[in-house]
XYZ file of C-alpha atoms in Angstrom:
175
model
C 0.973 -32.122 36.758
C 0.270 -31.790 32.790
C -2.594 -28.655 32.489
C -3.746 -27.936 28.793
C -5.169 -24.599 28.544
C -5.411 -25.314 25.063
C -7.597 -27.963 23.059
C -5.079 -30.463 22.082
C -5.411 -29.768 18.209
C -3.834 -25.766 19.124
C -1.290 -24.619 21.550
C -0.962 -25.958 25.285
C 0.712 -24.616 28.399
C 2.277 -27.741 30.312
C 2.441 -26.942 33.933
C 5.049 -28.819 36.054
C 5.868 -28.796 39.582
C 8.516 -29.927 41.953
C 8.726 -29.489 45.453
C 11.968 -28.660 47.078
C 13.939 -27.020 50.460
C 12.413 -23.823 48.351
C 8.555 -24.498 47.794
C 7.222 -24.793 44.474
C 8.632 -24.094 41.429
C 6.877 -23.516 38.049
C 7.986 -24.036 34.718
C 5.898 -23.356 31.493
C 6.619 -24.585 28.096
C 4.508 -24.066 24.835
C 4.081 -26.512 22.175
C 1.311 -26.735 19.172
C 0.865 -27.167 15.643
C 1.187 -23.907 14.499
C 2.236 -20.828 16.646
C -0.688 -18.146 17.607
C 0.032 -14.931 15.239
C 1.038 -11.980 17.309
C -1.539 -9.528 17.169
C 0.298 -5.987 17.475
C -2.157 -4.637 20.239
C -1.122 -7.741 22.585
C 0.789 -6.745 25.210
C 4.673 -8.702 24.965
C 6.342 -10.550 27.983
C 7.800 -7.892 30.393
C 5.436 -5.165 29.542
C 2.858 -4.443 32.499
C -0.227 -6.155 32.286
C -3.293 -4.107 30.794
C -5.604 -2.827 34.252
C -8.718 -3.982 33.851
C -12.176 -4.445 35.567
C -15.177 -6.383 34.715
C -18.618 -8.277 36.324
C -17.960 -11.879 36.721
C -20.739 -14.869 36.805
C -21.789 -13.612 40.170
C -22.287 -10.049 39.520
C -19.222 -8.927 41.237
C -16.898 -6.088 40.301
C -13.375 -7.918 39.580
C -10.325 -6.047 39.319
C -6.449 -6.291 38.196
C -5.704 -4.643 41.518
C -7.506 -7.037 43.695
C -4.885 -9.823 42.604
C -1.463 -7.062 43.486
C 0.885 -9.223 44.744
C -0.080 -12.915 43.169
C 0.360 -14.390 39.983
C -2.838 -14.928 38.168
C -3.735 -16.849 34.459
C -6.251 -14.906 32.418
C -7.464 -16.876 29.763
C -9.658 -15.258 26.943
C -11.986 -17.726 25.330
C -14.023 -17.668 21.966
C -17.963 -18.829 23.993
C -19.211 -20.471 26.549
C -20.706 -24.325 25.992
C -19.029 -25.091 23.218
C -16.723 -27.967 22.702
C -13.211 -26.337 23.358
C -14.274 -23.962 25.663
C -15.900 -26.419 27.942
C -12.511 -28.699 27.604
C -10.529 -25.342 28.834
C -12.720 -24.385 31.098
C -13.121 -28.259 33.057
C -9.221 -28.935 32.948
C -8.129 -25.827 34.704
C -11.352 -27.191 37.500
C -9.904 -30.398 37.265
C -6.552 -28.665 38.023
C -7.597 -25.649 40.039
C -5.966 -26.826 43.087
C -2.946 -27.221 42.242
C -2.692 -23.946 40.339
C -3.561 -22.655 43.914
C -0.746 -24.642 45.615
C 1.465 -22.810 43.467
C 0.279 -19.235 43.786
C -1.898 -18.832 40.592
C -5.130 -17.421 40.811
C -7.138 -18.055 37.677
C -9.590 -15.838 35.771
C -11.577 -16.434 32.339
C -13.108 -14.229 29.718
C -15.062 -14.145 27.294
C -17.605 -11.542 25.904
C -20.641 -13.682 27.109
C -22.934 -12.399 29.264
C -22.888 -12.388 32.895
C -25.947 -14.664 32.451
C -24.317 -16.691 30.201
C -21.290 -17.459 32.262
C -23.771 -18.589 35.509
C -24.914 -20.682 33.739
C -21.552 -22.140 31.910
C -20.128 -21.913 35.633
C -22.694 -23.635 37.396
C -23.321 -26.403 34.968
C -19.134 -27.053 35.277
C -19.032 -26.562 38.919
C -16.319 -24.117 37.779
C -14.465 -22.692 40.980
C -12.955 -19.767 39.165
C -14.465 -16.114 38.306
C -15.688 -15.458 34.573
C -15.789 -12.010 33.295
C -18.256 -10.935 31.081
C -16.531 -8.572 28.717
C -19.342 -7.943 26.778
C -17.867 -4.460 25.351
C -14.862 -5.805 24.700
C -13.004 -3.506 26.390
C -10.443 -6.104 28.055
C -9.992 -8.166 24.880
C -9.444 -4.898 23.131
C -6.659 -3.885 26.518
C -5.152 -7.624 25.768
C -5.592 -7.569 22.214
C -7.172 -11.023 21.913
C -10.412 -9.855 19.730
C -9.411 -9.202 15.991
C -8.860 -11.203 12.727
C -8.953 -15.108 12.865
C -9.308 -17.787 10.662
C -10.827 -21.029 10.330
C -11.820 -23.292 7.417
C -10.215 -20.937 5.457
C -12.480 -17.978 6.393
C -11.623 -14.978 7.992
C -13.764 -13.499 10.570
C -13.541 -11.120 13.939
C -13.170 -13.016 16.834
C -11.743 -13.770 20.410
C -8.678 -15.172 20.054
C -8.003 -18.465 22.328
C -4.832 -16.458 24.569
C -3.565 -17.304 28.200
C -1.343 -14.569 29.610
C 0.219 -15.702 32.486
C 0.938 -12.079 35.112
C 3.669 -12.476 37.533
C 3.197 -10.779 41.313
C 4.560 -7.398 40.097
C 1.739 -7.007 37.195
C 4.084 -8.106 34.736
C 3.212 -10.190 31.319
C 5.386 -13.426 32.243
C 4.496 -15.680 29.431
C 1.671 -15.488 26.566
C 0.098 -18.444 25.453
């Protein structure tokens, strides 16, 4: 299975599996143009994974604790409907399964409204919660709103991140 969390033109997370006497196995390699600068508020592989809670696309509280003892993928995203966003968002539906076969529980945020992200999630038939981080609060905890740059102009924005947090609420990889 190839997943791109990513638009093509950034970084991507390639996930491959292969069964064995043992189950599933998953291994994660990043590749890209040019590397994501570290922002120093991001939480580092290892470190425990910022708590968090938020209202998804449904109007339900959503927790860090309600996902104690799985892995889970929480991917921050610049906006809902918009070119790379909607790519994201429809290739981890497209591949939302066999995240699931694997153990990974999937999660995406953005500071859209809760509105908004009915909407996004209904159009996509998207079978994942959104968060509506409208505060910031969690991008601020993950460190994935600050400084970027495009066209060569800087402005505040989310930063595109995946952080990938293992069963024991541990940062495994950041993407």
């Amino acid at each position: 299975i190839q997943l791109f969390l990513l638009p093509a033109r950034m970084s991507t997370l390639h996930v491959e599996t292969a069964r064995g006497k043992s189950g599933c196995t998953l291994t994660l390699t990043t590749h890209g143009l040019s590397p994501m600068s570290k922002d120093s508020t991001m939480p580092e592989v290892g470190q425990a994974a910022p708590d968090f809670s938020g209202l998804t696309q449904d109007g339900n509280a959503i927790s860090l604790s309600d996902f104690k003892n799985k892995k889970l993928a929480i991917y921050f995203y610049p906006r809902d409907n918009t070119p790379g966003c909607t790519k994201q968002a429809c290739n981890l539906r497209d591949h939302f399964e066999a995240l699931n076969d694997l153990g990974i529980s999937i999660i995406g945020v953005s500071d859209d409204s809760v509105q908004k992200h009915s909407g996004f999630a209904e159009k996509y038939s998207l079978p994942f919660p959104l968060i509506a981080d409208t505060d910031r609060v969690m991008m601020s905890a993950y460190g994935t709103y600050g400084k970027k740059t495009m066209y060569g102009r800087m402005f505040m924005g989310t930063k595109r991140t995946t952080f990938l947090i293992n069963e024991d609420g541990l940062i495994e990889q950041v993407i």
